[in-house]
XYZ file of C-alpha atoms in Angstrom:
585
model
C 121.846 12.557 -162.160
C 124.942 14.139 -160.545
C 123.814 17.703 -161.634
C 120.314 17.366 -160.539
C 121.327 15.989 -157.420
C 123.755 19.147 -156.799
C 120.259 21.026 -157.118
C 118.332 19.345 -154.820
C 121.737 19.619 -151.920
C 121.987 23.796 -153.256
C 118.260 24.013 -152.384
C 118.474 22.749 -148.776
C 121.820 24.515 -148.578
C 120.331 27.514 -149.562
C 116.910 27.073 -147.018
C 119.543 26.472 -143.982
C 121.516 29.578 -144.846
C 118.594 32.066 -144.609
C 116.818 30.206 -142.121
C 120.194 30.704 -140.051
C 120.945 34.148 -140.939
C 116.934 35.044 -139.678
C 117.544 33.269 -136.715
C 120.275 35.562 -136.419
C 119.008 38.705 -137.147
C 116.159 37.897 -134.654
C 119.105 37.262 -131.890
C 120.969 40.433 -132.721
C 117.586 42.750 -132.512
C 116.976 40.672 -128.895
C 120.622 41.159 -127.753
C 120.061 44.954 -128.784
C 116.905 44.701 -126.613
C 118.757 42.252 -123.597
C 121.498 45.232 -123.478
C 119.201 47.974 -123.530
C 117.250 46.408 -120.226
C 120.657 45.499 -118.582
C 121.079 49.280 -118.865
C 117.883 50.390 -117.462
C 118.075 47.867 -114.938
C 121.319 49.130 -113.897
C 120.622 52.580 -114.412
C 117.382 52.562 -111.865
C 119.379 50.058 -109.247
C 122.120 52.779 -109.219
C 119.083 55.264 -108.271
C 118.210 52.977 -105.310
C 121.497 52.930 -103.818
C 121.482 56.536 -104.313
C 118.341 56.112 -102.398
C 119.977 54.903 -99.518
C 123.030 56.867 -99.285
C 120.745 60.227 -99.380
C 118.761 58.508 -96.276
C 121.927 57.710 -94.590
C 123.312 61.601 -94.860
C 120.274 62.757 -93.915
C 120.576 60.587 -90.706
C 124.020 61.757 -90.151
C 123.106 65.003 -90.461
C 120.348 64.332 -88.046
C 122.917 63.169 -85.423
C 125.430 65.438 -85.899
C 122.565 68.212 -85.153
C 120.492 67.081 -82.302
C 118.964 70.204 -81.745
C 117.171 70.925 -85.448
C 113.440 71.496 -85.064
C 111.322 70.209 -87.699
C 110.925 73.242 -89.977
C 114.855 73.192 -90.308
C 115.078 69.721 -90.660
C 112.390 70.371 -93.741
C 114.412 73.008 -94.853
C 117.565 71.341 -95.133
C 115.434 68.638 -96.965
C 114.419 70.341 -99.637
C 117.639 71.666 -100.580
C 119.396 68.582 -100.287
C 119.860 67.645 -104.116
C 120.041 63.888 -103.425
C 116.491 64.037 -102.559
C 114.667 65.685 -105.471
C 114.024 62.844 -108.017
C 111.497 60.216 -107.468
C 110.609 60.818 -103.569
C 107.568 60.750 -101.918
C 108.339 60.596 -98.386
C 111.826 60.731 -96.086
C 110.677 60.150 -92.215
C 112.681 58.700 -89.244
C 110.466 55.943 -87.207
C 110.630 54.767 -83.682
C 108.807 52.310 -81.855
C 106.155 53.497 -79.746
C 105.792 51.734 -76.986
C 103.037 53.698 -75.291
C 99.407 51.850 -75.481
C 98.403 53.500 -78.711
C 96.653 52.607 -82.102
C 100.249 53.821 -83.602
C 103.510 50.824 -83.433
C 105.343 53.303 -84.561
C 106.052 57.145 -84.357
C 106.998 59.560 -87.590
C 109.215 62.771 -87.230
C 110.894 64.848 -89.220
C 108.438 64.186 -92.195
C 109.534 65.549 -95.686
C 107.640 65.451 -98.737
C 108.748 67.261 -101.833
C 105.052 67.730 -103.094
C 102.787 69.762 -100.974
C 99.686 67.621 -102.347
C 100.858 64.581 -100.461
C 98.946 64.110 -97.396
C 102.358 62.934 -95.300
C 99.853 62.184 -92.551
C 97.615 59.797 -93.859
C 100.927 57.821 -95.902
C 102.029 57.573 -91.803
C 99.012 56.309 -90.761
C 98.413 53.513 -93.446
C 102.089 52.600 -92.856
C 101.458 51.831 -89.275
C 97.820 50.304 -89.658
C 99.189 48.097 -92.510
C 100.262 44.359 -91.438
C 102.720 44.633 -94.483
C 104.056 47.919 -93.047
C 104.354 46.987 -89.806
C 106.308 43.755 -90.495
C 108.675 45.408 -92.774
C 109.513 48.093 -90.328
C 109.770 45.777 -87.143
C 112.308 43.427 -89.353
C 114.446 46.320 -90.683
C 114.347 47.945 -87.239
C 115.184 44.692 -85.470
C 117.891 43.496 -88.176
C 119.424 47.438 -88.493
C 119.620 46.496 -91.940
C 119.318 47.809 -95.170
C 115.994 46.360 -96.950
C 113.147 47.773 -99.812
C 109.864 46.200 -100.921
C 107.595 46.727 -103.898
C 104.386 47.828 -102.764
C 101.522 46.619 -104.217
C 99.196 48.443 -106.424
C 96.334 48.703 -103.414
C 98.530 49.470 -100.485
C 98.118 53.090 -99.872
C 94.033 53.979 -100.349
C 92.842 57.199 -102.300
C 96.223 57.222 -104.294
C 98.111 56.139 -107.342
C 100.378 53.601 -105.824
C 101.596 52.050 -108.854
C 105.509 51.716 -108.775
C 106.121 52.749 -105.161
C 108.867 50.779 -103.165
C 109.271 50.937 -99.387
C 112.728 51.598 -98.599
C 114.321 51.973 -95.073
C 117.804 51.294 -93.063
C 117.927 50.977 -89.483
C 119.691 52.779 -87.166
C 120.322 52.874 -83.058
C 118.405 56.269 -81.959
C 118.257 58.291 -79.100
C 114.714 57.061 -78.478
C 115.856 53.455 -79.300
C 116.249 51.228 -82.025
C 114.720 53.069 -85.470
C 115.292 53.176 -88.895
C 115.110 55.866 -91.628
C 112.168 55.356 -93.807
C 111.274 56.672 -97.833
C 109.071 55.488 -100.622
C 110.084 56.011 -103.830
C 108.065 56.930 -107.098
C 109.594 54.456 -109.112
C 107.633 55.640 -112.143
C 109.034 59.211 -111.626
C 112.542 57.383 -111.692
C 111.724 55.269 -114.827
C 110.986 58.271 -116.815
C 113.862 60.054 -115.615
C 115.888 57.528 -116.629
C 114.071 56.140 -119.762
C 114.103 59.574 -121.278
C 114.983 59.513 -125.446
C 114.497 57.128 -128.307
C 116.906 54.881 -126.951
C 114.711 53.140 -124.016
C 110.878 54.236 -126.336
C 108.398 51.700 -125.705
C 110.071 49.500 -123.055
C 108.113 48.572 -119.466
C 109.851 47.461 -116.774
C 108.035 45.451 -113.421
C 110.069 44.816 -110.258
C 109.330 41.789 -107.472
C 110.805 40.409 -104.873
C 109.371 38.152 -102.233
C 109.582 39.409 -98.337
C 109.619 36.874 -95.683
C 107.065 38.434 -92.648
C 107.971 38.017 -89.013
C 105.517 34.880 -88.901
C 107.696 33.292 -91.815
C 104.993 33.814 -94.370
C 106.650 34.542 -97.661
C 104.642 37.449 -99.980
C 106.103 37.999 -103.381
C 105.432 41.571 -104.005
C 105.334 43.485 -107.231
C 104.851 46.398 -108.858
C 105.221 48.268 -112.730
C 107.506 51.523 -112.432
C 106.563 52.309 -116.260
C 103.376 53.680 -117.923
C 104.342 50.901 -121.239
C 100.762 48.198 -120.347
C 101.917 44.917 -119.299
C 102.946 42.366 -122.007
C 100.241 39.511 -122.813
C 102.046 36.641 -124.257
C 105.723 36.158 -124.994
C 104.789 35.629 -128.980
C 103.720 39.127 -128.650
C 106.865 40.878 -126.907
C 110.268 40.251 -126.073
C 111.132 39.982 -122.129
C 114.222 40.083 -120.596
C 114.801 38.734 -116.985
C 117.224 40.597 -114.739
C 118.272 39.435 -110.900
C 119.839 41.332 -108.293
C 120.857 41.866 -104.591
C 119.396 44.907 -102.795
C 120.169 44.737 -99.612
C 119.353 41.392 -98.216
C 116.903 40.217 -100.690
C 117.143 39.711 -104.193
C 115.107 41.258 -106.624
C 113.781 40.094 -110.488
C 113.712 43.492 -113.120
C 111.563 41.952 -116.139
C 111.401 44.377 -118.778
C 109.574 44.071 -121.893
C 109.053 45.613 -125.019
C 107.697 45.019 -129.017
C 109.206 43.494 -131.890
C 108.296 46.251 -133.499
C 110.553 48.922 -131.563
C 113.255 46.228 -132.071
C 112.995 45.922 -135.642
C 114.514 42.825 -137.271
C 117.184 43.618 -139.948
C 116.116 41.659 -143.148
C 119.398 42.795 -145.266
C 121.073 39.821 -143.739
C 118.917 37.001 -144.912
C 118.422 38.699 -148.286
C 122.040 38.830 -148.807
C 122.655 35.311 -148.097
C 119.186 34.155 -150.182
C 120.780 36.197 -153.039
C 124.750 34.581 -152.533
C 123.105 31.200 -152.049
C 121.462 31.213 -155.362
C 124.494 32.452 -156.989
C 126.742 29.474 -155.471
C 124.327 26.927 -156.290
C 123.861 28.366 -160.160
C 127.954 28.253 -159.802
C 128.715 24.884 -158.528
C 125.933 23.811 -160.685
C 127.675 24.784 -163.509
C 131.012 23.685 -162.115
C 129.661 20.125 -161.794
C 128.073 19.800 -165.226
C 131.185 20.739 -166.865
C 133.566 18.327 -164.847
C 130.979 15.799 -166.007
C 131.786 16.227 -169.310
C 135.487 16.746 -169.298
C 135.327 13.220 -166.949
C 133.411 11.580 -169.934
C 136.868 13.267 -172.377
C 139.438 11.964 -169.621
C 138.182 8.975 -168.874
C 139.550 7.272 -171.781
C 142.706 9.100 -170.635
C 142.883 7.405 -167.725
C 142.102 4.039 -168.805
C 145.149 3.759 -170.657
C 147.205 5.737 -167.780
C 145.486 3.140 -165.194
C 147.371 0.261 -167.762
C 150.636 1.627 -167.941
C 150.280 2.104 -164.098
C 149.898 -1.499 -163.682
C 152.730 -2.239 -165.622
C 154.936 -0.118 -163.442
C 153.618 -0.983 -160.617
C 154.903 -4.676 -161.553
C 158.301 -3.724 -162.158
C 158.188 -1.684 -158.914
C 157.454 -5.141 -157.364
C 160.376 -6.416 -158.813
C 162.501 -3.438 -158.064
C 161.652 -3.897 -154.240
C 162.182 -7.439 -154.292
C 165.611 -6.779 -155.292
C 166.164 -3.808 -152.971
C 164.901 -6.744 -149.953
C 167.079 -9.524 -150.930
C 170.094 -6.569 -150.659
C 168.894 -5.373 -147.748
C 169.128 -9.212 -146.317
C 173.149 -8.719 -147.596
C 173.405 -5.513 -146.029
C 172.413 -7.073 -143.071
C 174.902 -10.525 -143.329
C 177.477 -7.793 -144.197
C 176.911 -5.845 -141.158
C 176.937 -8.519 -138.651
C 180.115 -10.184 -140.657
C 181.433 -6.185 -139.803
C 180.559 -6.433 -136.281
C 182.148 -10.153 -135.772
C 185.841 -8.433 -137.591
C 185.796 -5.960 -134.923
C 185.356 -7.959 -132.301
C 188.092 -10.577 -133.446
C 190.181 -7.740 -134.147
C 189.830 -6.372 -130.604
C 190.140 -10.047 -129.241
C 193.509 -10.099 -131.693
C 194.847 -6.551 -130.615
C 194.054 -8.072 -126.399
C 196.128 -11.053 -127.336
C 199.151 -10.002 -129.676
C 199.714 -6.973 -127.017
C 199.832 -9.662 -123.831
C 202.213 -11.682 -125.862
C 203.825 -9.020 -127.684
C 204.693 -7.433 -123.961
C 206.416 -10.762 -123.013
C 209.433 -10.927 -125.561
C 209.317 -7.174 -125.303
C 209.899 -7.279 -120.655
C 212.641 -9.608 -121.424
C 214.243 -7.255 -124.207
C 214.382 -4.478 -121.473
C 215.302 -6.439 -118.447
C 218.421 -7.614 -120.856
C 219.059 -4.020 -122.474
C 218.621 -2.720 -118.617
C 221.584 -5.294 -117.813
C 223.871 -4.501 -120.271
C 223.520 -0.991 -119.786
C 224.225 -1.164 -116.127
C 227.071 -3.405 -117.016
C 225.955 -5.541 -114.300
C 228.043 -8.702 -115.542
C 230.882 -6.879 -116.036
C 232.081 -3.975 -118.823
C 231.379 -4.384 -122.598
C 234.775 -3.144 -123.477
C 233.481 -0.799 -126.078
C 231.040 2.786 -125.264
C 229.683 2.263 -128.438
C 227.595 -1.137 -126.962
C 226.749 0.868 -123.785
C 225.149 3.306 -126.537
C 223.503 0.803 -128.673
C 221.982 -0.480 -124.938
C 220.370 2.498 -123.900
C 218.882 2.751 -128.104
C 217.635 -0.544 -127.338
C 216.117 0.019 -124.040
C 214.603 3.380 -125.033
C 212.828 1.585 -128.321
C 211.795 -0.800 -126.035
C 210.381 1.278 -123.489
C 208.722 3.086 -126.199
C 206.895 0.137 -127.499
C 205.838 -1.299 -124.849
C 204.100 2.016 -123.620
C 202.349 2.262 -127.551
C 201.124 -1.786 -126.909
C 200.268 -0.693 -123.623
C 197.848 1.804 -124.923
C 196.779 -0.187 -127.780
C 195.740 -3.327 -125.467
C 193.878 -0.644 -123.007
C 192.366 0.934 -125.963
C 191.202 -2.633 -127.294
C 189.243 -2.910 -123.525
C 187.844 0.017 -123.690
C 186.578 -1.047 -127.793
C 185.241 -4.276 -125.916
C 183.647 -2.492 -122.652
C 186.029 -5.057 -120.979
C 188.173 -2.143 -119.002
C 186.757 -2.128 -115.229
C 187.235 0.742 -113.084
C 187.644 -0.474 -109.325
C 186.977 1.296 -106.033
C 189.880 1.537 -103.006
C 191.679 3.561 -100.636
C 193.750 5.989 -102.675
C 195.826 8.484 -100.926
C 196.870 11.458 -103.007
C 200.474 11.972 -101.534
C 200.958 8.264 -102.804
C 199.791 8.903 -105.918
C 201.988 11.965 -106.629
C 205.021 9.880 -105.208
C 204.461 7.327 -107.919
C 204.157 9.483 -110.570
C 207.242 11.146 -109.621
C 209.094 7.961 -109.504
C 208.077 7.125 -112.970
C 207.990 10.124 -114.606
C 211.407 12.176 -113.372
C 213.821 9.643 -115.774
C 212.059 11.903 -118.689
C 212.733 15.107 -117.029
C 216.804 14.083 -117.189
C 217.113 14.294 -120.852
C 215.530 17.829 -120.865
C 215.926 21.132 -119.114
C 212.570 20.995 -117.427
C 211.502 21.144 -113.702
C 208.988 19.069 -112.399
C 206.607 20.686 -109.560
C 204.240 18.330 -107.944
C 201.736 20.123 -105.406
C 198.838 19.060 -103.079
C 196.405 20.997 -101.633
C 196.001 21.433 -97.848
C 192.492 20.938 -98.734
C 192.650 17.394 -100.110
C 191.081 14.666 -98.030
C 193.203 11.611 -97.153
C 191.967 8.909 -98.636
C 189.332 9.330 -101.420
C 187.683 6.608 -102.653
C 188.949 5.282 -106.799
C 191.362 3.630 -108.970
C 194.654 4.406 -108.358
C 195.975 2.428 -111.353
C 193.701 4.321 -114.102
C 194.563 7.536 -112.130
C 198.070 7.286 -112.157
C 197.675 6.621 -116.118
C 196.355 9.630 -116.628
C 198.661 11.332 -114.911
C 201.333 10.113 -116.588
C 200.026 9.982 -120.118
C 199.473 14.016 -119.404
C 203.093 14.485 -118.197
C 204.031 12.424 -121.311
C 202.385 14.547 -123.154
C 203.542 17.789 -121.597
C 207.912 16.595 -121.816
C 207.250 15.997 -125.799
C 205.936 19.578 -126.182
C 208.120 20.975 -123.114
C 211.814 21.795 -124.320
C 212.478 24.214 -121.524
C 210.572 26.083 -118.759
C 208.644 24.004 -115.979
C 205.401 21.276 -115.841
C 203.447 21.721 -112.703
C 200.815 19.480 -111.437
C 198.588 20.088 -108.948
C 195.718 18.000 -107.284
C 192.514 20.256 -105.228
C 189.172 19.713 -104.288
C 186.810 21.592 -106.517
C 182.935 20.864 -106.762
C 181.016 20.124 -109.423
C 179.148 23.905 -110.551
C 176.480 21.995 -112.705
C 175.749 18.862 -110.586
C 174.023 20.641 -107.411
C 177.454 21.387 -106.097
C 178.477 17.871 -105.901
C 181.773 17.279 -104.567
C 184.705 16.731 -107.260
C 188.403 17.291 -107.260
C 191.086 18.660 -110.007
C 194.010 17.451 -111.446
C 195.847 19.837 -113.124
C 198.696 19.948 -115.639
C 200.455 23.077 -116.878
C 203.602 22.801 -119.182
C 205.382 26.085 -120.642
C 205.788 24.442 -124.305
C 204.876 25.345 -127.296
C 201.012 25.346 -127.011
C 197.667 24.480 -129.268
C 196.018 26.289 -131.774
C 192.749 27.020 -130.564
C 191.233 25.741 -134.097
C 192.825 22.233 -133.505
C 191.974 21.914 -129.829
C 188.647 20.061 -130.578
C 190.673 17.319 -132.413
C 193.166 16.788 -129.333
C 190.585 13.439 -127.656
C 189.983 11.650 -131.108
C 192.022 8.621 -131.261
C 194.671 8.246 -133.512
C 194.310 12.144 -134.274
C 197.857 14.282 -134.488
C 198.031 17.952 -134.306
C 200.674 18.224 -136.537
C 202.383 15.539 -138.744
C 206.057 16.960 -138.570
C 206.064 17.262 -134.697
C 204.633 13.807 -134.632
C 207.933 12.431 -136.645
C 209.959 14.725 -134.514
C 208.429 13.577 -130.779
C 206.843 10.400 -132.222
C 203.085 8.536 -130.790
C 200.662 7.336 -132.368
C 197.964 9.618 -130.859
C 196.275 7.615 -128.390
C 197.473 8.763 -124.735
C 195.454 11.713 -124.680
C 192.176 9.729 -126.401
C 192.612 7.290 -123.760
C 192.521 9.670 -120.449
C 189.452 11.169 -121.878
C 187.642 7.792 -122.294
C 188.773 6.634 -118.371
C 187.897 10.332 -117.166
C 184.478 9.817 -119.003
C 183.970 6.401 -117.443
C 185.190 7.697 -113.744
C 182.208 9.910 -113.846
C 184.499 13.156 -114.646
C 185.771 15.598 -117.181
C 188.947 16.845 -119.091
C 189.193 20.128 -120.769
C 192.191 21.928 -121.828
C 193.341 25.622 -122.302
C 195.889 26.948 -124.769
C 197.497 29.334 -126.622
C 200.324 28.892 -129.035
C 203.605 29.514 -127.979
C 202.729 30.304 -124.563
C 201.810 26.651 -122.665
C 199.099 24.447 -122.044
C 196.797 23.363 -119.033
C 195.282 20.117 -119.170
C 191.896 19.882 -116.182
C 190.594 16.509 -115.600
C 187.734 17.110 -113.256
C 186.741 13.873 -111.076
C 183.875 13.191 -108.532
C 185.421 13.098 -104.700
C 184.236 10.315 -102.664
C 186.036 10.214 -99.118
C 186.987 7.142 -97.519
C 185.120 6.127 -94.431
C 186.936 5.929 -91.288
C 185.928 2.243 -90.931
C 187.571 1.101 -94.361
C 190.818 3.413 -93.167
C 191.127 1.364 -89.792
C 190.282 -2.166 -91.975
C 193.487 -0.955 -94.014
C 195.305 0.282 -91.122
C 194.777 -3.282 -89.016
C 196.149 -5.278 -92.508
């Protein structure tokens, strides 16, 4: 059944193929013919236009020579090459407004055939209601304008394929135009000449509206090829244009049998039809019989396909109820880390208590406030334990900040900071450090920076300080400068921003270990940590409250020759309202 079925679909398969490929050939042999007539078509309008640029130099000739008698005029005529082909008559025409048979008057008549009778052509012209309307219209408009004449205009003569064509112009006499008819025939065989255009007619119409309004569509054949009699018989091709003011329809015909239709195409795909459906025939007639071979195949396949398709089941059940672990285990994961940031919040607060009172005692005894200790060795043993003290209290200190900042619990607030404050505080904290080394301390503010901006002068002063921290470790001799400028932001539209720099002479960063110098709990180098001692947090911690203050920090060094540390932050001034509010308190 299968096999005779892929007959009967190779059959209609192979009907719509070469019914498709004639239809085709048939298009391709009347596109062949549609070009050739867009040719002609454009060919013979070309010769019009031509038409009317000969009439127009004529004209201008006319004017530029006022004083040419008629035999010159002729002369000039019929060596003017622009007027050889296809011309039957070239006149200039006034009105005549004298009480005469005539409407209008003909000079400077030229004919290139003797045999014409140039009068009578005149006189028709003006006794014709066709003729008379045109040229009133044309003289009235000074437009540009041509009409088919019909086969009966002119009497005694062969009119078929003559067109009317005149421009107007502003004469001496008055308002006239220049007026020719054209043997369209004699054009259409001048231009139809060779094998390519053989056996193709060609009819032009258009339709003039007369000075009473009454439309007349007007035609006429400019080819000896008879008239088509029904489209079964020919193939026609319809062509519109502009000519002047009025458009014009070119239909041009011709036989199927000077546009031959090329068979090869449908015998081709007759012949590679029957060979595909022989093929697939074949094709399907032996898959049917290796199906009947592999079906058994596949039977047992299908079996042991079920099977493992059951212990899949039980594989995935399995891989859920884990997954359902996974998940207890992961929110058991998330509850650890928040006890142990709730832990870390709590042992620093009451770590720091025990640890204030060790260092207000230590401070005592080292000041010998109550009175001497008798031996130097206890002063010494004071200072150890102040300076252990003081150094862990600044490591819970950065521990309990770094637990708020784990817990999104660390707030930024908004106030009136002034920068010369800020500096002064940092110097006040910072300049015990600078004692125990040979290192100057440079603070410097710009000219440039507003007073107040608008931030938090606690987290700012941090990061100040955790920098400078930084900077002493790493700093044995040499100078740390900081300065704070207004600098704006190059990648946010310009948006206003200020820069707080830190520069140290010490011993610098390897560029390769730069990118590790924000991670918490990261340390460039184990041997200067023992030496200097942190944990590596201070720096982790400036970059997370620059990040959260809207800024950035960068750094630049080289080893052995310093390091510059640029925390860039947004600059919001302080209105003058909230300055007098603070200035009042």
């Amino acid at each position: 059944m299968p096999a005779l079925f892929t007959l009967l679909i190779g059959f209609i398969l192979t009907w719509s193929v070469t019914r498709e490929a004639d239809l085709v050939s048939h298009e391709e042999a009347f596109g062949k013919f549609e070009a050739h007539s867009e040719i002609l078509v454009d060919r013979l309008k070309g010769r019009l236009n031509n038409a009317i640029v000969a009439g127009r130099d004529m004209y201008t000739l006319f004017q530029k020579s006022p004083t040419v008698n008629n035999e010159q005029f002729l002369r000039l005529a019929e060596n003017f090459s622009g007027l050889n082909t296809g011309r039957d008559l070239l006149a200039f025409v006034t009105r005549s407004y004298e009480s005469t048979d005539d409407k209008f008057i003909f000079k400077y008549i030229w004919s290139p055939e003797k045999s014409v009778n140039k009068a009578k052509l005149t006189s028709e012209l003006n006794q014709s209601d066709l003729g008379v309307s045109f040229l009133s219209k044309v003289i009235e408009s000074h437009e540009t304008a041509a009409i088919p004449l019909p086969d009966s205009f002119f009497t005694d003569t062969d009119n078929r394929g003559k067109i009317l064509l005149a421009h107007g112009y502003n004469m001496d006499e008055g308002a006239g135009a220049v007026v020719q008819i054209i043997d369209g025939m004699e054009m259409f065989d001048g231009l139809a000449q060779g094998e390519r255009f053989k056996g193709m007619g060609l009819q032009l119409s258009s339709v003039f509206v007369a000075e009473d309004g009454e439309e007349l569509e007007l035609s006429t054949s400019v080819s000896e090829q008879d008239e088509f009699a029904t489209d079964d018989d020919y193939l026609i091709s319809v062509h519109s244009f502009k000519f002047g003011d009025q458009s014009w329809n070119a239909v041009s015909w011709s036989t199927e049998e000077i546009f031959k239709v090329d068979h090869f195409r449908v015998q081709a795909a007759l012949l590679v039809c029957v060979i595909l459906t022989a093929l697939v025939y074949y094709i399907v007639w032996s898959q049917l019989e290796r199906t009947r071979r592999v079906s058994s195949i596949v039977d047992r396949r299908t079996r042991a396909l079920k099977k493992a398709n059951d212990e899949l089941a039980e594989h995935y059940e399995v891989l859920q109820d884990l997954n359902s672990d996974l998940f207890v285990a992961r929110k058991s994961a998330e509850a650890a880390s928040r006890a142990k940031s709730e832990f870390l919040a709590t042992m620093s607060h009451e770590l720091r208590t025990p640890l204030n009172a060790i260092l207000g005692f230590s401070q005592i005894l080292k000041d010998q406030v109550v009175g001497p200790l008798g031996d130097e060795r206890y002063v010494e043993y004071s200072n150890d334990i102040h300076a252990s003290g003081g150094h862990l209290l600044g490591l819970i200190n950065d521990i309990l900040d770094l637990a708020k900042l784990e817990a999104n619990q660390l707030m930024i607030e908004n106030h009136d900071v002034y920068p010369s404050d800020l500096l002064d505080s940092v110097k006040s904290l910072i300049t015990p450090k600078f004692a125990e080394k040979n290192v100057t301390l440079k603070l410097e503010l710009s000219d440039d920076m507003p007073q107040p901006i608008v931030g938090d002068d606690l987290r700012l002063k941090q990061i100040i300080v955790n920098l400078l921290s930084n900077a002493i470790k790493f700093t044995d001799e040499g100078s740390i400068d900081v300065r704070l400028y207004p600098k704006a932001f190059e990648n946010k539209d310009n948006q206003s921003g200020y820069m707080i720099e830190v520069r140290d002479t010490g011993i610098g960063i390897p560029e390769e270990k730069q990118s590790l110098l924000f991670q918490r709990f990261t340390q460039i180098d184990a041997a200067l940590t023992r030496k200097h001692g942190g944990v590596g947090l201070g720096l982790a911690i400036c970059h997370e409250l620059t990040t959260k203050m809207g800024g950035t920090i960068s750094v630049e060094s080289q080893s052995g020759e310093g390091t510059v540390f640029f925390v860039h932050l947004p600059l919001e001034e302080a209105s003058a309202a909230d300055t007098d509010d603070d200035m009042m308190i």
